[in-house]
Short mmCIF file of C-alpha atoms in Angstrom, two decimals:
data_model
loop_
_atom_site.label_atom_id
_atom_site.label_comp_id
_atom_site.label_asym_id
_atom_site.label_seq_id
_atom_site.Cartn_x
_atom_site.Cartn_y
_atom_site.Cartn_z
CA MET V 1 5.19 189.75 -90.24
CA ALA V 2 5.63 191.80 -87.10
CA THR V 3 4.33 194.86 -88.83
CA ASN V 4 0.63 194.22 -88.53
CA CYS V 5 0.04 192.13 -85.44
CA CYS V 6 -1.08 195.21 -83.61
CA TYR V 7 -3.75 196.26 -85.99
CA ILE V 8 -6.50 194.07 -84.70
CA LEU V 9 -7.01 196.49 -82.00
CA ALA V 10 -8.11 198.98 -84.43
CA PHE V 11 -10.37 196.42 -85.96
CA PHE V 12 -12.45 195.99 -82.86
CA LEU V 13 -12.13 199.38 -81.70
CA LEU V 14 -11.83 201.23 -84.96
CA PHE V 15 -15.50 202.22 -84.80
CA ILE V 16 -14.41 204.74 -82.32
CA ASN V 17 -12.60 206.71 -85.01
CA LEU V 18 -15.26 209.43 -85.49
CA SER V 19 -14.25 211.85 -88.15
CA SER V 20 -15.40 215.43 -87.94
CA PHE V 21 -19.12 215.97 -88.28
CA GLY V 22 -21.20 219.01 -89.11
CA LYS V 23 -20.50 221.80 -91.56
CA GLY V 24 -19.34 225.34 -91.28
CA ASP V 25 -16.24 227.47 -91.17
CA GLY V 26 -14.66 230.24 -89.20
CA ASN V 27 -16.52 230.66 -85.92
CA ASN V 28 -19.49 228.61 -87.17
CA ILE V 29 -18.04 225.12 -86.92
CA GLY V 30 -20.68 222.41 -86.74
CA GLY V 31 -18.69 219.90 -84.72
CA ALA V 32 -15.43 218.04 -84.45
CA SER V 33 -13.97 214.71 -83.48
CA TYR V 34 -10.61 214.24 -81.82
CA ILE V 35 -9.49 210.66 -82.30
CA PHE V 36 -7.09 208.68 -80.14
CA GLY V 37 -6.08 205.06 -80.56
CA ASP V 38 -4.20 202.63 -82.73
CA SER V 39 -4.01 200.79 -86.04
CA LEU V 40 -7.23 200.99 -87.99
CA VAL V 41 -8.19 204.14 -86.22
CA ASP V 42 -4.92 205.53 -87.57
CA ALA V 43 -5.79 207.45 -90.73
CA GLY V 44 -2.19 208.15 -91.71
CA ASN V 45 -0.04 209.25 -88.75
CA ASN V 46 2.27 206.29 -89.14
CA ASN V 47 2.99 207.41 -92.71
CA TYR V 48 5.16 210.10 -91.13
CA LEU V 49 7.00 207.85 -88.66
CA PRO V 50 10.03 205.60 -89.23
CA THR V 51 8.10 202.52 -88.13
CA LEU V 52 7.50 198.92 -89.11
CA SER V 53 3.77 199.48 -88.69
CA LYS V 54 2.50 201.06 -91.90
CA ALA V 55 -0.51 200.74 -94.17
CA ASN V 56 0.40 203.20 -96.93
CA ILE V 57 1.13 200.37 -99.36
CA LYS V 58 -1.14 198.77 -101.93
CA PRO V 59 -3.62 197.14 -102.01
CA ASN V 60 -4.69 198.83 -98.75
CA GLY V 61 -7.27 201.46 -99.64
CA ILE V 62 -8.22 199.82 -102.92
CA ASP V 63 -11.90 200.68 -102.31
CA PHE V 64 -11.33 204.08 -100.67
CA LYS V 65 -13.02 206.39 -103.18
CA PRO V 66 -11.65 209.76 -101.94
CA SER V 67 -8.11 208.61 -102.81
CA GLY V 68 -9.08 206.88 -106.04
CA GLY V 69 -8.10 203.54 -104.53
CA ASP V 70 -4.62 204.61 -103.47
CA PRO V 71 -3.42 203.78 -99.94
CA THR V 72 -3.80 206.52 -97.33
CA GLY V 73 -2.48 204.82 -94.21
CA ARG V 74 -5.84 203.27 -93.28
CA TYR V 75 -5.54 199.59 -92.44
CA THR V 76 -8.46 198.36 -94.53
CA ASN V 77 -9.68 198.17 -98.11
CA GLY V 78 -12.04 201.14 -97.87
CA ARG V 79 -13.57 203.30 -95.21
CA THR V 80 -13.00 202.78 -91.53
CA ILE V 81 -15.93 202.67 -89.16
CA GLY V 82 -15.03 206.20 -88.16
CA ASP V 83 -15.22 207.38 -91.76
CA ILE V 84 -18.68 205.85 -92.13
CA VAL V 85 -19.92 207.29 -88.85
CA GLY V 86 -18.59 210.71 -89.74
CA GLU V 87 -20.43 210.67 -93.05
CA GLU V 88 -23.67 209.68 -91.32
CA LEU V 89 -23.26 212.51 -88.82
CA GLY V 90 -22.90 215.05 -91.61
CA GLN V 91 -19.16 215.58 -91.70
CA SER V 92 -17.69 217.92 -94.27
CA HIS V 93 -14.36 216.07 -94.40
CA TYR V 94 -12.37 213.48 -92.49
CA ALA V 95 -10.31 214.36 -89.44
CA VAL V 96 -6.73 215.08 -90.53
CA PRO V 97 -3.82 213.04 -89.09
CA PHE V 98 -1.92 215.22 -86.62
CA LEU V 99 1.44 214.50 -88.26
CA ALA V 100 0.19 215.40 -91.75
CA PRO V 101 1.39 218.72 -93.22
CA ASN V 102 -2.17 220.04 -93.55
CA SER V 103 -3.11 219.58 -89.87
CA SER V 104 -3.12 223.28 -89.08
CA GLY V 105 -5.31 226.35 -89.34
CA GLN V 106 -9.05 225.90 -89.81
CA ALA V 107 -8.63 222.14 -90.32
CA ILE V 108 -8.14 221.57 -86.60
CA LEU V 109 -11.61 222.93 -85.87
CA TYR V 110 -13.17 219.96 -87.69
CA GLY V 111 -11.14 217.40 -85.75
CA ILE V 112 -7.71 215.84 -85.69
CA ASN V 113 -6.70 212.18 -85.68
CA TYR V 114 -3.86 211.35 -83.27
CA ALA V 115 -4.11 207.56 -83.53
CA SER V 116 -1.09 205.45 -84.36
CA GLY V 117 -0.78 201.84 -85.45
CA GLY V 118 0.97 199.94 -82.67
CA GLY V 119 0.06 202.46 -79.98
CA GLY V 120 -1.24 201.47 -76.57
CA ILE V 121 -2.16 202.66 -73.12
CA MET V 122 1.29 201.73 -71.83
CA ASN V 123 4.30 203.51 -73.31
CA ALA V 124 6.17 200.21 -73.78
CA THR V 125 3.40 198.74 -75.93
CA GLY V 126 4.29 198.30 -79.60
CA ARG V 127 8.05 198.67 -79.18
CA ILE V 128 8.48 195.80 -81.63
CA PHE V 129 7.50 198.30 -84.35
CA VAL V 130 10.32 200.68 -83.33
CA ASN V 131 8.16 203.82 -83.50
CA ARG V 132 4.50 204.51 -82.67
CA LEU V 133 2.55 207.11 -80.72
CA SER V 134 1.45 205.93 -77.28
CA MET V 135 -1.71 207.32 -75.70
CA ASP V 136 0.38 209.67 -73.55
CA ILE V 137 2.09 211.14 -76.60
CA GLN V 138 -1.23 211.46 -78.42
CA ILE V 139 -2.58 213.55 -75.54
CA ASP V 140 0.60 215.64 -75.61
CA TYR V 141 -0.19 216.36 -79.25
CA PHE V 142 -3.80 217.27 -78.44
CA ASN V 143 -2.47 219.75 -75.90
CA ILE V 144 -0.70 221.47 -78.81
CA THR V 145 -3.94 221.48 -80.81
CA ARG V 146 -5.83 222.84 -77.81
CA LYS V 147 -3.58 225.90 -77.66
CA GLN V 148 -3.97 226.43 -81.40
CA ILE V 149 -7.76 226.41 -81.07
CA ASP V 150 -7.47 229.15 -78.45
CA LYS V 151 -5.51 231.27 -80.92
CA ILE V 152 -8.07 230.74 -83.71
CA LEU V 153 -11.32 231.18 -81.76
CA GLY V 154 -10.29 232.98 -78.61
CA ALA V 155 -10.33 231.37 -75.17
CA SER V 156 -14.10 231.53 -74.53
CA LYS V 157 -15.28 230.26 -77.92
CA ALA V 158 -12.52 227.65 -77.94
CA ARG V 159 -13.69 226.22 -74.63
CA ASP V 160 -17.28 226.13 -75.91
CA HIS V 161 -16.15 224.38 -79.08
CA ILE V 162 -14.23 221.70 -77.17
CA MET V 163 -16.79 221.12 -74.45
CA LYS V 164 -20.03 221.22 -76.45
CA ARG V 165 -19.25 220.55 -80.11
CA SER V 166 -16.47 217.98 -79.98
CA ILE V 167 -16.43 214.22 -79.50
CA PHE V 168 -13.36 212.52 -78.08
CA SER V 169 -13.11 208.96 -79.35
CA ILE V 170 -10.67 206.52 -77.81
CA SER V 171 -9.98 203.03 -79.15
CA ILE V 172 -7.04 201.65 -77.27
CA GLY V 173 -6.07 198.55 -75.30
CA ALA V 174 -5.78 195.56 -77.60
CA ASN V 175 -2.15 196.25 -78.47
CA ASP V 176 -1.36 196.29 -74.78
CA PHE V 177 -2.17 192.59 -74.83
CA LEU V 178 -1.10 191.49 -78.31
CA ASN V 179 2.02 193.61 -78.58
CA ASN V 180 3.02 193.77 -74.97
CA TYR V 181 1.78 191.29 -72.38
CA LEU V 182 1.26 188.38 -74.79
CA LEU V 183 4.12 189.11 -77.16
CA PRO V 184 6.44 186.07 -77.37
CA VAL V 185 9.95 186.47 -75.94
CA LEU V 186 9.77 190.24 -75.41
CA SER V 187 7.10 189.95 -72.73
CA ILE V 188 8.13 186.77 -70.96
CA GLY V 189 9.70 188.74 -68.15
CA ALA V 190 6.56 190.78 -67.64
CA ARG V 191 4.38 187.69 -67.53
CA ILE V 192 6.64 186.09 -64.95
CA SER V 193 6.75 189.17 -62.74
CA GLN V 194 3.17 190.37 -63.13
CA SER V 195 -0.14 188.52 -63.01
CA PRO V 196 -2.87 189.22 -65.58
CA ASP V 197 -4.89 190.99 -62.89
CA GLY V 198 -1.92 193.18 -61.99
CA PHE V 199 -1.26 194.09 -65.61
CA ILE V 200 -4.93 194.91 -66.24
CA ASP V 201 -5.04 197.06 -63.10
CA ASP V 202 -2.04 198.99 -64.44
CA LEU V 203 -3.84 199.49 -67.76
CA ILE V 204 -6.97 200.82 -66.06
CA ASN V 205 -5.03 203.12 -63.74
CA ASN V 206 -3.04 204.57 -66.62
CA LEU V 207 -6.15 205.02 -68.75
CA LYS V 208 -7.94 206.75 -65.88
CA GLY V 209 -5.12 209.27 -65.67
CA GLN V 210 -5.17 209.80 -69.43
CA LEU V 211 -8.93 210.38 -69.59
CA THR V 212 -8.75 212.74 -66.61
CA ARG V 213 -6.02 214.69 -68.38
CA LEU V 214 -8.26 215.10 -71.45
CA TYR V 215 -11.07 216.26 -69.14
CA GLN V 216 -8.74 218.88 -67.69
CA LEU V 217 -8.14 220.08 -71.26
CA ASP V 218 -11.94 220.64 -71.52
CA ALA V 219 -13.00 217.37 -73.20
CA ARG V 220 -16.53 216.45 -72.14
CA LYS V 221 -18.07 214.06 -74.70
CA PHE V 222 -16.20 210.76 -74.75
CA ILE V 223 -16.75 207.43 -76.43
CA LEU V 224 -14.60 204.44 -75.55
CA GLY V 225 -14.74 201.00 -77.07
CA ASN V 226 -13.75 197.97 -75.09
CA VAL V 227 -11.29 195.41 -76.46
CA GLY V 228 -12.80 193.10 -79.06
CA PRO V 229 -12.44 189.31 -79.38
CA ILE V 230 -8.74 189.49 -80.25
CA GLY V 231 -8.44 185.71 -80.12
CA CYS V 232 -10.71 185.38 -83.16
CA ILE V 233 -8.71 187.27 -85.79
CA PRO V 234 -7.21 185.29 -88.72
CA TYR V 235 -3.68 185.86 -87.43
CA GLN V 236 -4.42 184.25 -84.06
CA LYS V 237 -6.37 181.37 -85.62
CA THR V 238 -3.58 180.68 -88.11
CA ILE V 239 -0.58 180.71 -85.77
CA ASN V 240 -2.48 178.54 -83.28
CA GLN V 241 -3.66 176.15 -86.04
CA LEU V 242 -7.33 176.38 -85.14
CA ASN V 243 -10.28 175.56 -87.33
CA GLU V 244 -12.63 178.20 -88.65
CA ASN V 245 -15.07 178.02 -85.76
CA GLN V 246 -12.50 178.24 -82.97
CA CYS V 247 -10.91 181.22 -81.23
CA VAL V 248 -7.80 181.43 -79.06
CA GLU V 249 -8.94 181.33 -75.45
CA LEU V 250 -6.31 183.33 -73.54
CA PRO V 251 -6.45 186.62 -75.50
CA ASN V 252 -10.25 186.63 -75.32
CA LYS V 253 -10.18 185.85 -71.61
CA LEU V 254 -7.83 188.76 -70.95
CA ALA V 255 -9.98 191.05 -73.09
CA LEU V 256 -13.08 190.18 -71.07
CA GLN V 257 -11.24 190.78 -67.78
CA TYR V 258 -10.10 194.18 -68.99
CA ASN V 259 -13.53 195.03 -70.39
CA ALA V 260 -15.26 194.43 -67.06
CA LYS V 261 -12.91 196.83 -65.31
CA LEU V 262 -13.18 199.38 -68.12
CA LYS V 263 -16.95 199.45 -67.75
CA ASP V 264 -16.58 200.09 -64.02
CA LEU V 265 -14.06 202.86 -64.70
CA LEU V 266 -16.39 204.66 -67.10
CA ALA V 267 -19.24 204.49 -64.59
CA GLN V 268 -16.92 205.96 -61.97
CA LEU V 269 -15.82 208.80 -64.27
CA ASN V 270 -19.41 209.58 -65.22
CA GLU V 271 -20.15 210.01 -61.53
CA ASN V 272 -17.03 211.92 -60.52
CA LEU V 273 -16.25 214.28 -63.43
CA PRO V 274 -18.97 216.99 -63.57
CA GLY V 275 -20.39 217.73 -67.00
CA ALA V 276 -18.70 214.80 -68.73
CA ILE V 277 -20.37 211.86 -70.44
CA PHE V 278 -18.41 208.69 -71.09
CA VAL V 279 -20.15 206.43 -73.62
CA HIS V 280 -19.29 202.73 -73.45
CA ALA V 281 -19.20 200.81 -76.74
CA ASN V 282 -19.47 197.07 -76.26
CA VAL V 283 -17.26 196.21 -79.21
CA TYR V 284 -16.50 192.72 -77.95
CA ASP V 285 -20.09 191.51 -78.18
CA LEU V 286 -20.80 193.44 -81.37
CA VAL V 287 -17.84 192.01 -83.27
CA MET V 288 -18.44 188.54 -81.87
CA GLU V 289 -22.00 188.70 -83.16
CA VAL V 290 -20.78 189.47 -86.68
CA ILE V 291 -18.11 186.77 -86.53
CA THR V 292 -20.45 184.11 -85.13
CA ASN V 293 -23.40 184.84 -87.41
CA TYR V 294 -21.49 186.08 -90.46
CA GLN V 295 -23.79 184.41 -92.98
CA LYS V 296 -26.76 186.36 -91.63
CA TYR V 297 -24.92 189.53 -92.58
CA GLY V 298 -24.11 188.40 -96.11
CA PHE V 299 -20.53 187.19 -95.59
CA THR V 300 -19.07 183.91 -96.81
CA THR V 301 -16.25 183.79 -94.24
CA ALA V 302 -15.36 185.32 -90.90
CA SER V 303 -12.09 183.42 -90.59
CA ARG V 304 -10.10 183.92 -93.78
CA ALA V 305 -8.39 187.19 -94.58
CA CYS V 306 -9.18 188.67 -97.99
CA CYS V 307 -5.63 190.02 -98.36
CA GLY V 308 -2.63 188.20 -96.89
CA ASN V 309 -0.55 185.06 -97.11
CA GLY V 310 0.32 182.09 -94.96
CA GLY V 311 -1.76 179.19 -93.68
CA GLN V 312 -5.25 178.18 -94.70
CA MET V 313 -6.68 181.51 -93.51
CA ALA V 314 -4.04 183.79 -95.13
CA GLY V 315 -3.38 184.97 -91.63
CA ILE V 316 0.39 185.18 -91.19
CA ILE V 317 1.94 187.62 -93.66
CA PRO V 318 0.37 191.11 -93.69
CA CYS V 319 -1.39 192.57 -96.71
CA GLY V 320 0.97 194.07 -99.25
CA PRO V 321 1.84 194.24 -102.97
CA THR V 322 2.79 190.55 -103.12
CA SER V 323 -0.20 189.28 -101.14
CA SER V 324 -2.97 187.17 -102.55
CA MET V 325 -6.26 189.08 -102.61
CA CYS V 326 -9.82 187.82 -102.86
CA SER V 327 -12.14 189.08 -105.58
CA ASP V 328 -15.19 189.29 -103.28
CA ARG V 329 -13.96 191.77 -100.69
CA ASP V 330 -17.49 192.56 -99.53
CA LYS V 331 -18.01 188.91 -98.58
CA HIS V 332 -15.12 188.80 -96.06
CA VAL V 333 -15.45 190.01 -92.48
CA PHE V 334 -11.66 190.48 -92.38
CA TRP V 335 -9.72 192.50 -94.92
CA ASP V 336 -6.33 191.28 -93.69
CA PRO V 337 -5.07 189.08 -90.82
CA TYR V 338 -6.05 191.76 -88.30
CA HIS V 339 -8.57 194.28 -89.70
CA PRO V 340 -12.21 194.25 -90.82
CA SER V 341 -13.31 194.89 -94.37
CA GLU V 342 -15.28 197.99 -95.27
CA ALA V 343 -18.38 195.78 -95.53
CA ALA V 344 -17.96 194.70 -91.90
CA ASN V 345 -17.30 198.29 -90.86
CA VAL V 346 -20.63 199.39 -92.35
CA ILE V 347 -22.51 196.85 -90.21
CA ILE V 348 -20.66 197.78 -87.04
CA ALA V 349 -21.04 201.51 -87.65
CA LYS V 350 -24.81 201.23 -88.00
CA GLN V 351 -25.13 199.72 -84.52
CA LEU V 352 -22.92 202.39 -83.01
CA LEU V 353 -24.83 205.18 -84.71
CA ASP V 354 -28.38 204.08 -84.03
CA GLY V 355 -28.22 200.99 -81.84
CA ASP V 356 -29.68 200.44 -78.40
CA THR V 357 -27.94 199.78 -75.10
CA THR V 358 -27.09 196.23 -76.12
CA TYR V 359 -23.96 197.57 -77.78
CA ILE V 360 -23.65 201.25 -76.83
CA SER V 361 -24.71 203.07 -73.67
CA PRO V 362 -25.96 205.26 -72.13
CA VAL V 363 -26.55 206.86 -75.55
CA ASN V 364 -25.62 206.03 -79.15
CA LEU V 365 -23.37 208.18 -81.32
CA ARG V 366 -26.14 210.17 -82.97
CA GLN V 367 -27.56 211.00 -79.56
CA LEU V 368 -24.12 211.88 -78.21
CA ARG V 369 -23.59 214.35 -81.02
CA ASP V 370 -26.88 216.09 -80.24
CA LEU V 371 -26.33 216.46 -76.50
#
């Protein structure tokens, strides 16, 4: 059961997982996306780690056509929001997981995915899963990629590629609450010794340093999603014995506190880091809109997981070979106790691609690509 509690983060923030866009080869690369984050943004890195947090088991990926329905390490039934966005932006293929054997040579010029299920801003986040890649480690890995790009393109063209043709997408933060500060037993000491405000300030300060480090490695186009309504996932509703229309108050309250400070941080970085643009994706409100008005979007439930077991919402035991699975996957907002279905991802991706400042600002993803 521990294995998937972290994945919600990816759910709300998964949209940030932009795969590579544009076409070309050699020195004529159309564009790239370098992806940092957790769970559903993870496209397979955890497959190569000895960890309790894995999604390379059936029926995950059952609707993912490129694999013929076999699991790839994505924590959903089909495409992630990043996959969908990448396709819309004209990608030639998906960004390769950094730990995969084929993440070398020309592949790195189209983008690399560093995300890891269970990862967080803080290095201690996700320790319940034994292994995961924290944001600091993910940036360490990008530093390796950065040097490889220099070798392939030469220093001048490499810098141009990173600064002008690459998007850096970061979806991180929810695990720092669900699998750190709010984790039963393991976090009780932290909650006694540190107030919510103090913990959130630590998150923001650490994230500021991480984003600045990416900037120093020539990253210029950033998109960051805030933390979604983590108190509304089937897992949280089930363990707290809520009805379908209720959400757990504390996780959502913490998410909103963090989100307010994240927005301020991005405004500060936009002002203080010359040449950079930090796009803010209001994932909390976007996902809450889909959950609240699910029938308007063609869903029959926004509370029950399609794949899972335990409780009236199938929200306790993660999706796996022995799980019960619904037959109408496109009618469920949630694929499993923590992640959205491909059908929900399509709706969310559309807003991020072409939406107005209600959900993404100062520009949307299509506009960010063209800057």
